[in-house]
Coordinates of C-alpha atoms in Angstrom, one line a residue:
M1 CA 0.0 0.0 0.0
A2 CA 2.9 2.4 0.8
G3 CA 4.2 1.9 -2.8
V4 CA 0.8 2.8 -4.2
V5 CA 0.6 6.0 -2.2
S6 CA 4.2 6.9 -3.3
A7 CA 3.3 6.3 -6.9
F8 CA 0.1 8.4 -6.5
F9 CA 1.9 11.5 -5.1
S10 CA 4.8 11.1 -7.6
A11 CA 2.2 11.2 -10.4
L12 CA 0.7 14.4 -8.9
I13 CA 4.1 16.1 -8.8
I14 CA 4.6 15.2 -12.5
W15 CA 1.2 16.6 -13.3
F16 CA 1.9 19.8 -11.5
W17 CA 5.2 20.2 -13.4
Y18 CA 3.4 19.8 -16.7
G19 CA 0.7 22.3 -15.7
V20 CA 3.1 25.1 -14.8
S21 CA 5.9 24.3 -17.4
V22 CA 4.7 22.7 -20.6
H23 CA 0.9 23.5 -20.8
P24 CA 1.4 27.3 -20.7
L25 CA 3.8 27.2 -23.6
L26 CA 1.5 25.1 -25.7
F27 CA -1.9 26.6 -24.8
N28 CA -1.1 29.9 -23.0
K29 CA -2.8 28.6 -19.8
F30 CA -1.5 27.3 -16.5
I31 CA -2.9 24.2 -14.8
F32 CA -2.7 24.2 -11.0
F33 CA -3.6 20.6 -10.4
F34 CA -7.2 20.8 -11.7
V35 CA -7.7 24.6 -11.9
T36 CA -6.7 26.5 -15.1
R37 CA -5.6 30.2 -15.4
E38 CA -4.7 32.3 -18.3
Y39 CA -1.0 33.2 -18.9
T40 CA -0.6 36.9 -18.2
G41 CA 2.7 38.7 -17.5
R42 CA 6.1 38.7 -15.9
G43 CA 5.2 36.9 -12.7
D44 CA 4.0 34.0 -14.9
Q45 CA 7.3 33.9 -16.7
L46 CA 9.0 33.5 -13.3
M47 CA 6.6 30.5 -12.6
I48 CA 7.6 28.9 -15.9
W49 CA 11.3 29.5 -15.0
F50 CA 10.8 27.7 -11.7
G51 CA 8.9 25.0 -13.6
W52 CA 11.8 24.2 -15.9
T53 CA 14.4 24.3 -13.1
L54 CA 13.3 23.2 -9.6
F55 CA 10.0 21.5 -10.6
L56 CA 11.7 19.7 -13.5
L57 CA 14.2 18.1 -11.1
L58 CA 11.3 17.0 -8.8
A59 CA 9.4 15.6 -11.8
I60 CA 12.4 13.7 -13.0
G61 CA 12.9 12.2 -9.5
S62 CA 9.2 11.3 -9.3
A63 CA 9.3 9.6 -12.7
F64 CA 12.3 7.6 -11.7
L65 CA 10.6 6.6 -8.5
I66 CA 7.5 5.5 -10.4
Y67 CA 9.8 3.5 -12.7
L68 CA 11.4 1.8 -9.7
L69 CA 8.0 1.0 -8.1
F70 CA 6.4 -0.4 -11.3
V71 CA 9.4 -2.2 -12.9
R72 CA 11.6 -3.1 -10.0
A73 CA 9.1 -3.4 -7.1
G74 CA 5.7 -4.9 -6.7
V75 CA 3.4 -2.0 -7.5
R76 CA 3.0 -3.2 -11.1
T77 CA 1.1 -6.2 -9.8
A78 CA -1.7 -3.9 -8.7
F79 CA -2.2 -1.9 -11.9
F80 CA -2.3 -2.6 -15.6
S81 CA -2.1 -6.3 -14.8
P82 CA -4.3 -9.3 -14.1
I83 CA -6.1 -8.4 -10.9
R84 CA -4.9 -11.6 -9.2
G85 CA -3.2 -14.9 -10.0
R86 CA -5.3 -18.1 -10.2
I87 CA -4.4 -21.7 -9.5
R88 CA -6.6 -24.6 -10.5
F89 CA -6.1 -28.2 -9.3
N90 CA -7.8 -30.6 -11.7
R91 CA -8.2 -34.2 -10.6
A92 CA -9.6 -35.4 -13.9
T93 CA -6.5 -34.3 -15.9
R94 CA -4.1 -34.6 -12.9
M95 CA -2.8 -31.2 -13.9
V96 CA -2.3 -27.9 -12.0
Y97 CA -3.1 -24.8 -14.1
V98 CA -1.6 -21.4 -13.2
L99 CA -2.5 -18.0 -14.5
R100 CA 0.0 -15.3 -13.6
P101 CA 1.5 -12.2 -15.3
H102 CA 4.4 -12.7 -17.8
Y103 CA 6.9 -11.0 -15.4
C104 CA 6.0 -13.7 -12.8
G105 CA 6.7 -16.5 -15.1
G106 CA 3.5 -16.4 -17.3
N107 CA 0.7 -18.9 -17.6
A108 CA 1.7 -22.5 -17.1
A109 CA 0.4 -26.0 -16.7
F110 CA 2.2 -28.6 -14.5
E111 CA 1.8 -32.3 -14.1
W112 CA 0.6 -33.0 -10.6
D113 CA 2.9 -36.0 -10.1
R114 CA 6.0 -33.9 -10.6
L115 CA 5.2 -31.2 -8.1
V116 CA 6.9 -31.3 -4.7
A117 CA 5.6 -29.4 -1.6
L118 CA 8.0 -27.1 0.2
L119 CA 6.6 -26.2 3.6
K120 CA 9.6 -24.0 4.5
P121 CA 10.7 -22.6 1.2
Y122 CA 12.9 -19.9 2.6
P123 CA 16.7 -20.2 2.9
A124 CA 18.0 -20.7 6.4
R125 CA 19.5 -17.2 6.5
I126 CA 16.1 -15.5 6.3
E127 CA 13.9 -18.0 8.3
R128 CA 14.0 -15.7 11.3
V129 CA 12.3 -13.0 9.2
A130 CA 9.9 -15.6 7.8
D131 CA 8.9 -16.6 11.3
R132 CA 7.5 -13.0 11.8
R133 CA 5.9 -12.7 8.4
G134 CA 4.5 -16.1 7.9
F135 CA 5.2 -19.1 5.6
P136 CA 3.6 -19.7 2.2
L137 CA 3.0 -23.1 0.7
A138 CA 5.3 -23.5 -2.2
L139 CA 5.0 -26.2 -4.9
F140 CA 8.3 -26.8 -6.7
H141 CA 8.5 -28.2 -10.2
P142 CA 12.0 -29.7 -10.7
P143 CA 13.8 -29.5 -14.0
F144 CA 12.9 -32.1 -16.6
K145 CA 16.5 -33.4 -16.5
H146 CA 18.4 -33.2 -13.3
D147 CA 21.7 -32.7 -15.1
D148 CA 20.4 -29.9 -17.4
P149 CA 22.6 -26.8 -16.7
L150 CA 19.8 -24.6 -17.9
A151 CA 17.3 -26.3 -15.5
E152 CA 14.6 -26.3 -18.2
G153 CA 11.1 -26.7 -16.6
E154 CA 12.2 -25.6 -13.2
D155 CA 9.5 -23.5 -11.5
V156 CA 7.7 -22.7 -8.3
I157 CA 4.2 -21.6 -7.4
F158 CA 2.9 -20.3 -4.2
V159 CA -0.5 -21.4 -3.1
G160 CA -2.7 -19.4 -0.8
P161 CA -1.6 -16.6 1.6
T162 CA 1.3 -16.7 4.0
S163 CA 0.2 -18.0 7.4
L164 CA 1.3 -16.9 10.9
A165 CA -1.0 -19.4 12.6
G166 CA 1.2 -22.3 13.6
A167 CA 3.4 -22.0 10.6
P168 CA 4.8 -24.2 9.1
E169 CA 2.4 -26.7 10.6
Y170 CA -0.7 -24.8 9.3
V171 CA 0.9 -24.8 5.9
A172 CA 1.3 -28.6 6.1
G173 CA -2.4 -28.9 6.8
R174 CA -3.2 -26.9 3.7
W175 CA -0.9 -29.1 1.6
E176 CA -2.5 -32.2 3.1
Y177 CA -6.0 -31.0 2.1
I178 CA -4.8 -30.3 -1.5
R179 CA -3.1 -33.7 -1.7
R180 CA -6.2 -35.6 -0.5
F181 CA -8.3 -33.6 -2.9
M182 CA -6.2 -34.6 -5.8
E183 CA -5.6 -38.2 -4.8
E184 CA -8.9 -39.2 -3.2
G185 CA -11.4 -36.4 -4.1
P186 CA -14.4 -35.4 -2.0
S187 CA -15.7 -38.5 0.0
V188 CA -18.5 -36.8 2.1
D189 CA -21.0 -34.1 1.4
Y190 CA -20.4 -32.2 4.7
I191 CA -18.2 -32.2 7.7
S192 CA -20.2 -32.9 10.8
D193 CA -20.3 -30.2 13.6
D194 CA -19.0 -32.8 16.1
A195 CA -16.1 -34.0 13.9
P196 CA -12.8 -34.4 15.8
P197 CA -9.8 -32.1 15.0
T198 CA -8.1 -35.0 13.3
Y199 CA -11.0 -35.5 10.8
S200 CA -9.4 -35.7 7.4
R201 CA -12.1 -36.6 4.8
I202 CA -12.7 -34.0 2.1
P203 CA -16.2 -32.6 1.9
R204 CA -18.0 -31.8 -1.4
Y205 CA -19.7 -28.7 0.0
L206 CA -17.2 -26.5 1.9
P207 CA -18.4 -23.8 4.2
P208 CA -18.5 -20.3 2.7
D209 CA -15.4 -19.1 4.7
Y210 CA -13.3 -21.7 2.8
S211 CA -14.5 -20.4 -0.6
T212 CA -13.1 -17.5 -2.6
Y213 CA -14.4 -14.9 -5.0
C214 CA -14.2 -15.4 -8.7
G215 CA -14.7 -12.7 -11.2
M216 CA -13.8 -9.0 -11.3
P217 CA -14.3 -7.8 -7.7
S218 CA -17.1 -5.4 -6.9
Y219 CA -17.5 -2.9 -4.1
R220 CA -19.8 -5.3 -2.2
Q221 CA -17.3 -8.2 -2.6
C222 CA -14.5 -5.9 -1.4
L223 CA -16.4 -5.2 1.8
R224 CA -17.3 -8.9 2.3
E225 CA -13.7 -10.1 1.8
M226 CA -11.7 -7.3 3.4
G227 CA -14.0 -5.3 5.7
A228 CA -14.7 -1.5 5.6
V229 CA -11.5 0.5 5.6
F230 CA -11.7 4.2 4.8
Y231 CA -9.1 4.1 1.9
L232 CA -10.1 0.8 0.5
P233 CA -13.0 1.7 -1.9
L234 CA -10.8 4.3 -3.6
Y235 CA -7.9 1.9 -3.8
R236 CA -10.1 -0.9 -5.2
W237 CA -11.6 1.5 -7.8
L238 CA -8.1 2.5 -9.0
V239 CA -7.1 -1.2 -9.3
Q240 CA -10.3 -2.3 -11.0
S241 CA -10.2 0.5 -13.5
T242 CA -6.8 -0.6 -14.9
C243 CA -6.7 -4.4 -14.3
T244 CA -8.3 -7.3 -16.0
W245 CA -9.7 -10.6 -14.8
P246 CA -7.6 -13.6 -15.8
S247 CA -9.4 -16.3 -17.6
F248 CA -8.2 -19.9 -18.2
P249 CA -7.6 -20.6 -21.9
D250 CA -10.4 -22.7 -23.5
E251 CA -7.8 -25.1 -25.0
W252 CA -6.7 -26.1 -21.5
R253 CA -10.1 -27.6 -20.8
S254 CA -9.3 -27.1 -17.1
N255 CA -12.8 -26.6 -15.6
S256 CA -13.8 -30.3 -15.3
G257 CA -16.8 -29.6 -17.5
L258 CA -18.6 -27.6 -14.8
G259 CA -17.9 -24.2 -16.4
E260 CA -16.0 -21.2 -15.0
P261 CA -16.8 -20.2 -11.4
E262 CA -17.3 -16.5 -12.4
F263 CA -20.2 -17.6 -14.6
K264 CA -21.5 -20.6 -12.7
P265 CA -20.6 -20.0 -9.0
V266 CA -23.2 -22.3 -7.5
Q267 CA -22.4 -25.3 -9.7
T268 CA -18.6 -24.9 -9.1
G269 CA -18.8 -24.2 -5.4
A270 CA -17.6 -20.6 -5.5
V271 CA -19.8 -19.8 -2.6
M272 CA -18.4 -16.3 -1.9
T273 CA -19.1 -15.3 -5.5
A274 CA -22.6 -16.8 -5.3
L275 CA -23.4 -14.9 -2.1
V276 CA -22.3 -11.6 -3.7
Y277 CA -24.2 -12.4 -6.9
R278 CA -27.3 -13.2 -4.9
A279 CA -27.1 -9.9 -2.9
E280 CA -26.8 -8.1 -6.3
G281 CA -29.8 -10.0 -7.8
K282 CA -27.7 -11.8 -10.4
L283 CA -28.7 -15.4 -9.4
S284 CA -31.7 -17.2 -10.9
K285 CA -34.3 -18.7 -8.6
E286 CA -33.0 -22.2 -9.3
D287 CA -29.4 -21.2 -8.4
S288 CA -30.5 -19.3 -5.3
A289 CA -32.4 -22.4 -4.2
E290 CA -29.4 -24.6 -4.8
L291 CA -27.2 -22.1 -2.9
M292 CA -29.5 -22.2 0.1
R293 CA -29.9 -25.9 0.0
H294 CA -26.2 -26.6 0.4
W295 CA -24.8 -23.5 2.1
G296 CA -27.7 -21.6 3.5
T297 CA -30.4 -22.1 6.1
A298 CA -33.8 -23.8 6.0
D299 CA -35.5 -20.4 6.3
G300 CA -33.5 -19.0 3.5
L301 CA -34.4 -22.0 1.3
E302 CA -38.1 -21.6 2.2
E303 CA -38.0 -17.9 1.3
V304 CA -36.5 -18.6 -2.1
L305 CA -39.0 -21.3 -2.9
A306 CA -41.9 -19.1 -1.9
R307 CA -41.1 -16.5 -4.5

């Protein structure tokens, strides 16, 4: 977030420099941020002189900072980019499909049997820092040939957020869930409320909190996922106005025949998406009933059926 704020104020400085230096020479008018004024006399010449000296240096420094933030740092992942990466585990094809920007390795498909889980992916020299920031689950794809000096095929993907809750033990639990899903698949419809902590069977209908949002985020979804923070709506608007939603290529046939979650959230189990769509009136009566039947309440289902 600090990088985004720095980029925003740097852009304002560049805009101010343009308004007092370049624009009056081209159109005989000054622009002070968003207010225009006619070019008049000697005092305005002094302003232009300052614009091409002091303000020019500030504008050059701001442009260089923006370059560093977008090209060398992580701000470029928030603007003019896919709004988020996506990973899909497909049991039918035994493949793992990854959507990511080209500067993060680009889209890729990996054979499930070749991936290796790394529960502590950091080198020993920075593990102390990792203990404070949390551990991610990393899936390593080794080179196709172990003696290949170019290490062709070597890659790594990070699944889910970093976790401070019992890391790396919590990360191990996430990996075990993915492994069981890929190897065994869902074996029960629901997890019983009195299930012991060691319960390990995979349910077909996960609780909403375990689901995610699919599709270009809306303001309502932003509040549901992240809570109400005073700067968040503006920040999300800036992101959404420049980013795109990544879609899996049709030729991958990665959706197991159920369709894409952003178009069929109820059928694919994208519960958070379905809840937001329902609140926005985008779900049909049949999909709303199916949503209430598996993830809602009896009163909610009765209300839908009574319509």
